[in-house]
PDB file of C-alpha atoms and ligand atoms in Angstrom:
ATOM      1  CA  MET A 190       8.604   8.183   9.858  1.00 98.00           C
ATOM      2  CA  ILE A 191       6.889   7.729   6.499  1.00 98.00           C
ATOM      3  CA  ASP A 192       3.372   6.323   6.296  1.00 98.00           C
ATOM      4  CA  THR A 193       3.484   4.724   2.860  1.00 98.00           C
ATOM      5  CA  HIS A 194      -0.205   3.794   2.740  1.00 98.00           C
ATOM      6  CA  ALA A 195      -3.008   5.989   4.077  1.00 98.00           C
ATOM      7  CA  HIS A 196      -6.581   6.613   2.974  1.00 98.00           C
ATOM      8  CA  LEU A 197      -7.052  10.124   4.337  1.00 98.00           C
ATOM      9  CA  GLU A 198      -9.527  11.002   1.593  1.00 97.00           C
ATOM     10  CA  SER A 199     -11.883   8.481   3.223  1.00 97.00           C
ATOM     11  CA  THR A 200     -15.194   9.764   4.633  1.00 97.00           C
ATOM     12  CA  HIS A 201     -13.965   8.536   8.046  1.00 97.00           C
ATOM     13  CA  TYR A 202     -11.971  11.793   8.220  1.00 98.00           C
ATOM     14  CA  ASN A 203     -14.636  14.184   7.006  1.00 97.00           C
ATOM     15  CA  ILE A 204     -15.058  15.846  10.397  1.00 97.00           C
ATOM     16  CA  ASP A 205     -11.406  16.305  11.342  1.00 98.00           C
ATOM     17  CA  ARG A 206      -9.153  15.568   8.344  1.00 98.00           C
ATOM     18  CA  GLU A 207      -7.038  18.684   8.763  1.00 98.00           C
ATOM     19  CA  ALA A 208      -6.477  18.023  12.479  1.00 98.00           C
ATOM     20  CA  VAL A 209      -5.482  14.401  11.813  1.00 98.00           C
ATOM     21  CA  ILE A 210      -2.948  15.504   9.199  1.00 98.00           C
ATOM     22  CA  LYS A 211      -1.595  18.263  11.428  1.00 98.00           C
ATOM     23  CA  ARG A 212      -1.016  15.965  14.386  1.00 98.00           C
ATOM     24  CA  SER A 213       0.665  13.396  12.122  1.00 98.00           C
ATOM     25  CA  PHE A 214       3.236  15.958  11.014  1.00 98.00           C
ATOM     26  CA  ASP A 215       3.532  17.303  14.587  1.00 98.00           C
ATOM     27  CA  ASN A 216       4.259  13.795  15.889  1.00 98.00           C
ATOM     28  CA  GLY A 217       7.124  12.679  13.708  1.00 97.00           C
ATOM     29  CA  VAL A 218       5.469  11.668  10.446  1.00 98.00           C
ATOM     30  CA  GLU A 219       7.560  13.241   7.702  1.00 98.00           C
ATOM     31  CA  LYS A 220       5.725  12.114   4.578  1.00 98.00           C
ATOM     32  CA  ILE A 221       2.487  10.324   3.705  1.00 98.00           C
ATOM     33  CA  ILE A 222       1.489   8.471   0.539  1.00 98.00           C
ATOM     34  CA  ASN A 223      -2.269   8.690   0.124  1.00 98.00           C
ATOM     35  CA  ILE A 224      -3.738   5.780  -1.780  1.00 98.00           C
ATOM     36  CA  GLY A 225      -6.557   5.788  -4.324  1.00 96.00           C
ATOM     37  CA  THR A 226      -8.926   2.825  -4.545  1.00 96.00           C
ATOM     38  CA  SER A 227     -11.281   4.151  -7.263  1.00 96.00           C
ATOM     39  CA  LEU A 228     -11.251   6.877  -9.926  1.00 96.00           C
ATOM     40  CA  GLN A 229     -12.997   9.259  -7.543  1.00 97.00           C
ATOM     41  CA  GLY A 230     -10.761   8.309  -4.594  1.00 97.00           C
ATOM     42  CA  SER A 231      -7.644   8.723  -6.744  1.00 98.00           C
ATOM     43  CA  TYR A 232      -8.798  12.159  -7.793  1.00 97.00           C
ATOM     44  CA  GLU A 233      -9.380  13.075  -4.123  1.00 98.00           C
ATOM     45  CA  SER A 234      -5.935  11.705  -3.246  1.00 98.00           C
ATOM     46  CA  ILE A 235      -4.301  14.014  -5.788  1.00 98.00           C
ATOM     47  CA  ASP A 236      -6.336  16.905  -4.454  1.00 97.00           C
ATOM     48  CA  LEU A 237      -5.083  16.199  -0.938  1.00 98.00           C
ATOM     49  CA  ALA A 238      -1.493  15.883  -2.178  1.00 98.00           C
ATOM     50  CA  ASN A 239      -1.820  19.250  -3.862  1.00 98.00           C
ATOM     51  CA  SER A 240      -2.840  20.817  -0.545  1.00 98.00           C
ATOM     52  CA  TYR A 241       0.102  19.487   1.507  1.00 98.00           C
ATOM     53  CA  LYS A 242       3.760  19.576   0.545  1.00 98.00           C
ATOM     54  CA  ASN A 243       4.525  16.233   2.235  1.00 98.00           C
ATOM     55  CA  ILE A 244       1.523  14.252   1.073  1.00 98.00           C
ATOM     56  CA  PHE A 245       1.916  12.332  -2.188  1.00 98.00           C
ATOM     57  CA  ALA A 246      -0.710  10.460  -4.178  1.00 98.00           C
ATOM     58  CA  SER A 247      -1.080   7.005  -5.653  1.00 98.00           C
ATOM     59  CA  VAL A 248      -3.658   6.381  -8.368  1.00 98.00           C
ATOM     60  CA  GLY A 249      -5.323   2.998  -8.257  1.00 98.00           C
ATOM     61  CA  ILE A 250      -8.469   0.925  -8.471  1.00 97.00           C
ATOM     62  CA  PHE A 251      -9.163  -1.726  -5.836  1.00 94.00           C
ATOM     63  CA  PRO A 252     -10.361  -5.096  -7.199  1.00 90.00           C
ATOM     64  CA  GLU A 253     -13.983  -4.895  -8.398  1.00 85.00           C
ATOM     65  CA  GLU A 254     -14.142  -1.102  -7.843  1.00 89.00           C
ATOM     66  CA  GLN A 255     -14.457  -0.470 -11.572  1.00 87.00           C
ATOM     67  CA  LYS A 256     -17.050  -2.461 -13.470  1.00 86.00           C
ATOM     68  CA  LYS A 257     -16.432  -1.190 -17.007  1.00 90.00           C
ATOM     69  CA  ILE A 258     -12.869  -1.380 -18.257  1.00 92.00           C
ATOM     70  CA  ASP A 259     -13.533   0.591 -21.460  1.00 94.00           C
ATOM     71  CA  ASN A 260     -11.504   3.223 -23.322  1.00 96.00           C
ATOM     72  CA  ASP A 261     -13.171   6.067 -21.470  1.00 96.00           C
ATOM     73  CA  PHE A 262     -12.100   4.602 -18.112  1.00 96.00           C
ATOM     74  CA  LYS A 263      -8.617   3.822 -19.400  1.00 97.00           C
ATOM     75  CA  LYS A 264      -8.086   7.369 -20.598  1.00 98.00           C
ATOM     76  CA  LYS A 265      -9.365   8.881 -17.341  1.00 97.00           C
ATOM     77  CA  PHE A 266      -7.089   6.598 -15.347  1.00 98.00           C
ATOM     78  CA  GLU A 267      -3.989   7.395 -17.377  1.00 98.00           C
ATOM     79  CA  ASP A 268      -4.698  11.137 -17.265  1.00 98.00           C
ATOM     80  CA  LEU A 269      -4.894  10.950 -13.463  1.00 98.00           C
ATOM     81  CA  ALA A 270      -1.734   8.843 -13.255  1.00 98.00           C
ATOM     82  CA  ARG A 271       0.189  11.502 -15.208  1.00 98.00           C
ATOM     83  CA  MET A 272      -0.700  14.274 -12.781  1.00 98.00           C
ATOM     84  CA  LYS A 273       1.762  16.096 -10.559  1.00 95.00           C
ATOM     85  CA  LYS A 274       2.505  14.505  -7.178  1.00 98.00           C
ATOM     86  CA  VAL A 275       1.429  11.046  -8.334  1.00 98.00           C
ATOM     87  CA  VAL A 276       4.229   8.730  -7.224  1.00 98.00           C
ATOM     88  CA  ALA A 277       2.747   5.261  -7.720  1.00 98.00           C
ATOM     89  CA  ILE A 278      -0.010   3.109  -9.214  1.00 98.00           C
ATOM     90  CA  GLY A 279      -2.301   1.285  -6.778  1.00 96.00           C
ATOM     91  CA  GLU A 280      -3.600  -0.052  -4.699  1.00 97.00           C
ATOM     92  CA  CYS A 281      -4.394  -2.694  -7.233  1.00 98.00           C
ATOM     93  CA  GLY A 282      -4.281  -6.464  -7.158  1.00 97.00           C
ATOM     94  CA  LEU A 283      -6.491  -9.459  -6.499  1.00 96.00           C
ATOM     95  CA  ASP A 284      -8.736 -10.111  -3.507  1.00 93.00           C
ATOM     96  CA  TYR A 285     -10.203 -13.628  -3.342  1.00 92.00           C
ATOM     97  CA  VAL A 286     -11.598 -13.129   0.165  1.00 90.00           C
ATOM     98  CA  ILE A 287     -13.848 -10.056  -0.048  1.00 88.00           C
ATOM     99  CA  PHE A 288     -15.007 -11.044  -3.528  1.00 85.00           C
ATOM    100  CA  LYS A 289     -15.155 -14.805  -3.102  1.00 84.00           C
ATOM    101  CA  LYS A 290     -18.796 -14.831  -4.220  1.00 81.00           C
ATOM    102  CA  GLU A 291     -17.858 -13.618  -7.724  1.00 79.00           C
ATOM    103  CA  LYS A 292     -18.141 -16.474 -10.223  1.00 75.00           C
ATOM    104  CA  THR A 293     -14.768 -15.783 -11.739  1.00 82.00           C
ATOM    105  CA  PHE A 294     -11.773 -13.629 -10.933  1.00 89.00           C
ATOM    106  CA  GLU A 295     -11.197 -12.718 -14.595  1.00 89.00           C
ATOM    107  CA  HIS A 296     -12.483  -9.164 -14.187  1.00 91.00           C
ATOM    108  CA  GLN A 297     -10.130  -8.515 -11.266  1.00 95.00           C
ATOM    109  CA  LYS A 298      -7.249  -9.868 -13.302  1.00 96.00           C
ATOM    110  CA  GLU A 299      -8.052  -7.633 -16.280  1.00 96.00           C
ATOM    111  CA  LEU A 300      -8.224  -4.553 -14.046  1.00 96.00           C
ATOM    112  CA  PHE A 301      -4.944  -5.527 -12.378  1.00 97.00           C
ATOM    113  CA  ARG A 302      -3.136  -6.146 -15.692  1.00 97.00           C
ATOM    114  CA  PHE A 303      -4.291  -2.794 -17.026  1.00 97.00           C
ATOM    115  CA  GLN A 304      -2.865  -0.976 -13.991  1.00 98.00           C
ATOM    116  CA  LEU A 305       0.430  -2.847 -14.315  1.00 97.00           C
ATOM    117  CA  GLU A 306       0.592  -1.759 -17.965  1.00 96.00           C
ATOM    118  CA  ILE A 307       0.171   1.885 -16.962  1.00 96.00           C
ATOM    119  CA  ALA A 308       2.777   1.534 -14.210  1.00 96.00           C
ATOM    120  CA  GLN A 309       5.201   0.115 -16.752  1.00 94.00           C
ATOM    121  CA  LYS A 310       4.373   2.760 -19.342  1.00 94.00           C
ATOM    122  CA  LEU A 311       4.829   5.670 -16.900  1.00 95.00           C
ATOM    123  CA  ASN A 312       7.684   4.010 -15.019  1.00 94.00           C
ATOM    124  CA  LEU A 313       5.894   4.206 -11.678  1.00 96.00           C
ATOM    125  CA  PRO A 314       6.100   1.648  -8.855  1.00 97.00           C
ATOM    126  CA  VAL A 315       2.969  -0.408  -8.113  1.00 97.00           C
ATOM    127  CA  ILE A 316       1.298  -0.884  -4.748  1.00 98.00           C
ATOM    128  CA  ILE A 317      -0.170  -4.375  -4.636  1.00 98.00           C
ATOM    129  CA  HIS A 318      -3.044  -5.661  -2.520  1.00 97.00           C
ATOM    130  CA  GLY A 319      -3.614  -9.385  -2.224  1.00 96.00           C
ATOM    131  CA  ARG A 320      -5.728 -11.767  -0.173  1.00 93.00           C
ATOM    132  CA  ASP A 321      -5.594 -15.512  -0.802  1.00 92.00           C
ATOM    133  CA  SER A 322      -4.397 -14.583  -4.279  1.00 94.00           C
ATOM    134  CA  TYR A 323      -0.627 -14.309  -4.135  1.00 96.00           C
ATOM    135  CA  SER A 324       0.120 -17.180  -6.510  1.00 96.00           C
ATOM    136  CA  ASP A 325      -2.034 -15.574  -9.244  1.00 96.00           C
ATOM    137  CA  ILE A 326      -0.560 -12.148  -8.462  1.00 97.00           C
ATOM    138  CA  PHE A 327       2.907 -13.604  -8.833  1.00 97.00           C
ATOM    139  CA  GLU A 328       2.063 -15.221 -12.182  1.00 96.00           C
ATOM    140  CA  ILE A 329       0.676 -11.942 -13.539  1.00 97.00           C
ATOM    141  CA  VAL A 330       3.396  -9.691 -12.141  1.00 96.00           C
ATOM    142  CA  LYS A 331       6.264 -11.820 -13.399  1.00 92.00           C
ATOM    143  CA  SER A 332       5.032 -11.484 -16.985  1.00 92.00           C
ATOM    144  CA  PHE A 333       5.842  -7.767 -16.761  1.00 91.00           C
ATOM    145  CA  THR A 334       9.322  -6.364 -16.841  1.00 81.00           C
ATOM    146  CA  PHE A 335       9.835  -3.572 -14.395  1.00 74.00           C
ATOM    147  CA  SER A 336      12.787  -1.313 -14.004  1.00 69.00           C
ATOM    148  CA  GLU A 337      14.436  -1.159 -10.602  1.00 72.00           C
ATOM    149  CA  ARG A 338      11.339   0.416  -9.048  1.00 79.00           C
ATOM    150  CA  SER A 339       8.920  -2.496  -9.286  1.00 92.00           C
ATOM    151  CA  GLY A 340       6.811  -1.675  -6.258  1.00 97.00           C
ATOM    152  CA  VAL A 341       5.588  -3.002  -2.952  1.00 98.00           C
ATOM    153  CA  ILE A 342       3.444  -5.817  -1.607  1.00 97.00           C
ATOM    154  CA  HIS A 343       1.396  -3.887   0.910  1.00 97.00           C
ATOM    155  CA  CYS A 344       0.000  -5.064   4.257  1.00 97.00           C
ATOM    156  CA  TYR A 345       2.014  -8.253   4.133  1.00 97.00           C
ATOM    157  CA  LEU A 346       0.771 -11.062   6.414  1.00 95.00           C
ATOM    158  CA  GLU A 347       1.791 -14.193   4.519  1.00 95.00           C
ATOM    159  CA  ASN A 348       4.643 -16.659   4.850  1.00 96.00           C
ATOM    160  CA  TRP A 349       8.335 -16.450   4.079  1.00 97.00           C
ATOM    161  CA  GLU A 350       8.212 -18.613   0.910  1.00 97.00           C
ATOM    162  CA  THR A 351       5.776 -16.191  -0.761  1.00 97.00           C
ATOM    163  CA  ALA A 352       7.734 -13.163   0.461  1.00 97.00           C
ATOM    164  CA  GLN A 353      10.917 -14.544  -1.083  1.00 97.00           C
ATOM    165  CA  LYS A 354       9.267 -14.865  -4.503  1.00 96.00           C
ATOM    166  CA  PHE A 355       8.319 -11.184  -4.518  1.00 96.00           C
ATOM    167  CA  LEU A 356      11.662 -10.068  -3.086  1.00 95.00           C
ATOM    168  CA  ASP A 357      13.331 -11.933  -5.948  1.00 93.00           C
ATOM    169  CA  LEU A 358      11.202  -9.958  -8.420  1.00 93.00           C
ATOM    170  CA  GLY A 359      12.511  -6.739  -6.856  1.00 93.00           C
ATOM    171  CA  PHE A 360       9.507  -5.851  -4.739  1.00 96.00           C
ATOM    172  CA  ASN A 361       9.604  -4.211  -1.340  1.00 97.00           C
ATOM    173  CA  ILE A 362       7.398  -5.573   1.434  1.00 98.00           C
ATOM    174  CA  SER A 363       5.354  -3.335   3.690  1.00 98.00           C
ATOM    175  CA  PHE A 364       3.798  -3.968   7.093  1.00 98.00           C
ATOM    176  CA  THR A 365       0.783  -2.485   8.893  1.00 98.00           C
ATOM    177  CA  GLY A 366      -0.508  -2.438  12.467  1.00 97.00           C
ATOM    178  CA  ALA A 367      -1.837  -5.949  11.830  1.00 96.00           C
ATOM    179  CA  ILE A 368       1.615  -7.267  12.786  1.00 97.00           C
ATOM    180  CA  THR A 369       0.889  -6.127  16.366  1.00 96.00           C
ATOM    181  CA  TYR A 370      -2.114  -8.471  16.653  1.00 95.00           C
ATOM    182  CA  LYS A 371      -1.850 -11.869  18.315  1.00 85.00           C
ATOM    183  CA  LYS A 372      -0.731 -15.046  16.545  1.00 80.00           C
ATOM    184  CA  LYS A 373       1.367 -13.553  13.803  1.00 82.00           C
ATOM    185  CA  GLU A 374       4.205 -16.106  13.820  1.00 89.00           C
ATOM    186  CA  GLU A 375       4.329 -16.427  10.032  1.00 93.00           C
ATOM    187  CA  VAL A 376       4.757 -12.743   9.385  1.00 95.00           C
ATOM    188  CA  SER A 377       7.222 -12.416  12.269  1.00 95.00           C
ATOM    189  CA  GLU A 378       9.422 -14.909  10.474  1.00 96.00           C
ATOM    190  CA  VAL A 379       9.285 -12.726   7.347  1.00 97.00           C
ATOM    191  CA  ILE A 380      10.196  -9.626   9.373  1.00 98.00           C
ATOM    192  CA  LYS A 381      13.101 -11.508  10.925  1.00 97.00           C
ATOM    193  CA  LYS A 382      14.482 -12.914   7.683  1.00 97.00           C
ATOM    194  CA  MET A 383      13.919 -10.265   5.014  1.00 98.00           C
ATOM    195  CA  PRO A 384      16.559  -7.682   4.127  1.00 97.00           C
ATOM    196  CA  LEU A 385      16.081  -4.424   6.007  1.00 98.00           C
ATOM    197  CA  ASP A 386      16.697  -2.414   2.847  1.00 97.00           C
ATOM    198  CA  ARG A 387      13.482  -3.766   1.275  1.00 97.00           C
ATOM    199  CA  MET A 388      11.108  -3.137   4.162  1.00 98.00           C
ATOM    200  CA  MET A 389       8.512  -0.371   4.459  1.00 98.00           C
ATOM    201  CA  VAL A 390       5.857   0.621   6.992  1.00 98.00           C
ATOM    202  CA  GLU A 391       2.315   1.923   6.637  1.00 98.00           C
ATOM    203  CA  THR A 392      -0.921   2.352   8.567  1.00 98.00           C
ATOM    204  CA  ASP A 393      -3.558   1.563   5.885  1.00 98.00           C
ATOM    205  CA  CYS A 394      -5.595   4.001   7.970  1.00 98.00           C
ATOM    206  CA  PRO A 395      -8.490   4.256   8.795  1.00 98.00           C
ATOM    207  CA  TYR A 396      -8.189   0.437   8.960  1.00 97.00           C
ATOM    208  CA  LEU A 397      -5.883  -1.968  10.831  1.00 97.00           C
ATOM    209  CA  THR A 398      -5.338   0.117  13.964  1.00 97.00           C
ATOM    210  CA  PRO A 399      -2.417  -1.228  16.025  1.00 97.00           C
ATOM    211  CA  GLN A 400      -3.320  -3.408  19.019  1.00 96.00           C
ATOM    212  CA  VAL A 401      -2.970  -0.555  21.578  1.00 96.00           C
ATOM    213  CA  PHE A 402      -5.861   1.354  19.987  1.00 96.00           C
ATOM    214  CA  ARG A 403      -7.609  -1.531  18.251  1.00 95.00           C
ATOM    215  CA  GLY A 404     -11.289  -0.804  17.669  1.00 94.00           C
ATOM    216  CA  GLN A 405     -10.670   2.891  17.114  1.00 97.00           C
ATOM    217  CA  ARG A 406     -10.017   4.677  13.829  1.00 98.00           C
ATOM    218  CA  ASN A 407      -6.402   4.464  12.692  1.00 98.00           C
ATOM    219  CA  GLU A 408      -4.288   7.469  11.606  1.00 98.00           C
ATOM    220  CA  PRO A 409      -0.791   8.117  10.209  1.00 98.00           C
ATOM    221  CA  MET A 410       0.962   8.915  13.508  1.00 98.00           C
ATOM    222  CA  TYR A 411       0.255   5.355  14.711  1.00 98.00           C
ATOM    223  CA  VAL A 412       2.786   4.114  12.155  1.00 98.00           C
ATOM    224  CA  LYS A 413       5.224   4.339  15.075  1.00 98.00           C
ATOM    225  CA  TYR A 414       3.670   1.179  16.579  1.00 98.00           C
ATOM    226  CA  VAL A 415       4.493  -0.712  13.393  1.00 98.00           C
ATOM    227  CA  ILE A 416       8.109   0.460  13.550  1.00 98.00           C
ATOM    228  CA  GLU A 417       8.232  -0.407  17.257  1.00 98.00           C
ATOM    229  CA  LYS A 418       7.028  -3.959  16.595  1.00 97.00           C
ATOM    230  CA  ILE A 419       9.533  -4.507  13.788  1.00 98.00           C
ATOM    231  CA  ALA A 420      12.336  -3.160  16.010  1.00 98.00           C
ATOM    232  CA  GLU A 421      11.304  -5.614  18.736  1.00 97.00           C
ATOM    233  CA  ILE A 422      11.202  -8.589  16.343  1.00 97.00           C
ATOM    234  CA  ARG A 423      14.515  -7.671  14.665  1.00 97.00           C
ATOM    235  CA  ASN A 424      16.194  -6.714  17.941  1.00 98.00           C
ATOM    236  CA  LEU A 425      17.091  -3.300  16.548  1.00 98.00           C
ATOM    237  CA  SER A 426      16.491   0.205  17.876  1.00 98.00           C
ATOM    238  CA  PHE A 427      13.416   2.173  16.836  1.00 98.00           C
ATOM    239  CA  GLU A 428      15.727   4.678  15.106  1.00 98.00           C
ATOM    240  CA  GLU A 429      17.443   2.006  13.031  1.00 98.00           C
ATOM    241  CA  VAL A 430      14.134   0.694  11.684  1.00 98.00           C
ATOM    242  CA  GLU A 431      12.806   4.209  11.169  1.00 98.00           C
ATOM    243  CA  LYS A 432      15.892   5.231   9.212  1.00 98.00           C
ATOM    244  CA  ALA A 433      15.825   2.133   6.995  1.00 98.00           C
ATOM    245  CA  THR A 434      12.106   2.277   6.246  1.00 98.00           C
ATOM    246  CA  ASN A 435      12.340   6.020   5.483  1.00 98.00           C
ATOM    247  CA  GLU A 436      15.199   5.454   3.061  1.00 98.00           C
ATOM    248  CA  ASN A 437      13.398   2.603   1.331  1.00 98.00           C
ATOM    249  CA  ALA A 438      10.221   4.651   0.821  1.00 98.00           C
ATOM    250  CA  ILE A 439      12.159   7.681  -0.429  1.00 98.00           C
ATOM    251  CA  LYS A 440      14.026   5.507  -2.908  1.00 97.00           C
ATOM    252  CA  LEU A 441      10.985   3.610  -4.182  1.00 97.00           C
ATOM    253  CA  PHE A 442       8.631   6.564  -4.581  1.00 97.00           C
ATOM    254  CA  GLU A 443      11.307   9.181  -5.352  1.00 96.00           C
ATOM    255  CA  ILE A 444       9.775  11.505  -2.774  1.00 97.00           C
TER     256      ILE A 444
HETATM  257 ZN1  LIG B 522      -5.276   0.305   1.523  1.00 53.17          ZN
END
């Protein structure tokens, strides 16, 4: 299994980070992509990736996590993105739910465009976060030309029409433990209809713990519950979904 989206640098793991990582690898997780959400978090992600052979880093700034988009920030970001073991840019994107009080979303858009430019320049895939913002994300993303490795729409919970638009642009779609929660008919339809060779799985840990352990902290080995749910919806075996999602992650991130 490959957890394509973890936040193990988070303070939630300060007391037992090593143990969490060890039991992930002991329980069938083969590789983990650790995701930056700020300059500091991206730096910590790279640090973690340098300590473990099968952890890789993504460098990214979450919407509104960087107030000043000046040359100093841009240089720091690009320097980080060029470091060893960095396999993607993100998570980046637009969040109109958490930041709905902001007067305008222009700042988020500028930060997002900048990260897409770096992804294009360094030929890295992008990991995109969106909430109530997919039509703007689509408009921005389609103005860029990516090579084959465009990226992934992470933690997908929207409808099939939106999914199709991003699939057409060459994006993969990734699912978290949130698909195990109740009333997820829309996303079930996406899981049923989308091509298996474009699907990935993730935990987004420490968040979005699958239903069985909901309320507790999430961790990479629980990615198996995401695979299990997809297998159930698609009427496939666990192994078939595991194999496909592994292959898709290896291909996208070149890991
Ligand atoms: Zn995340």
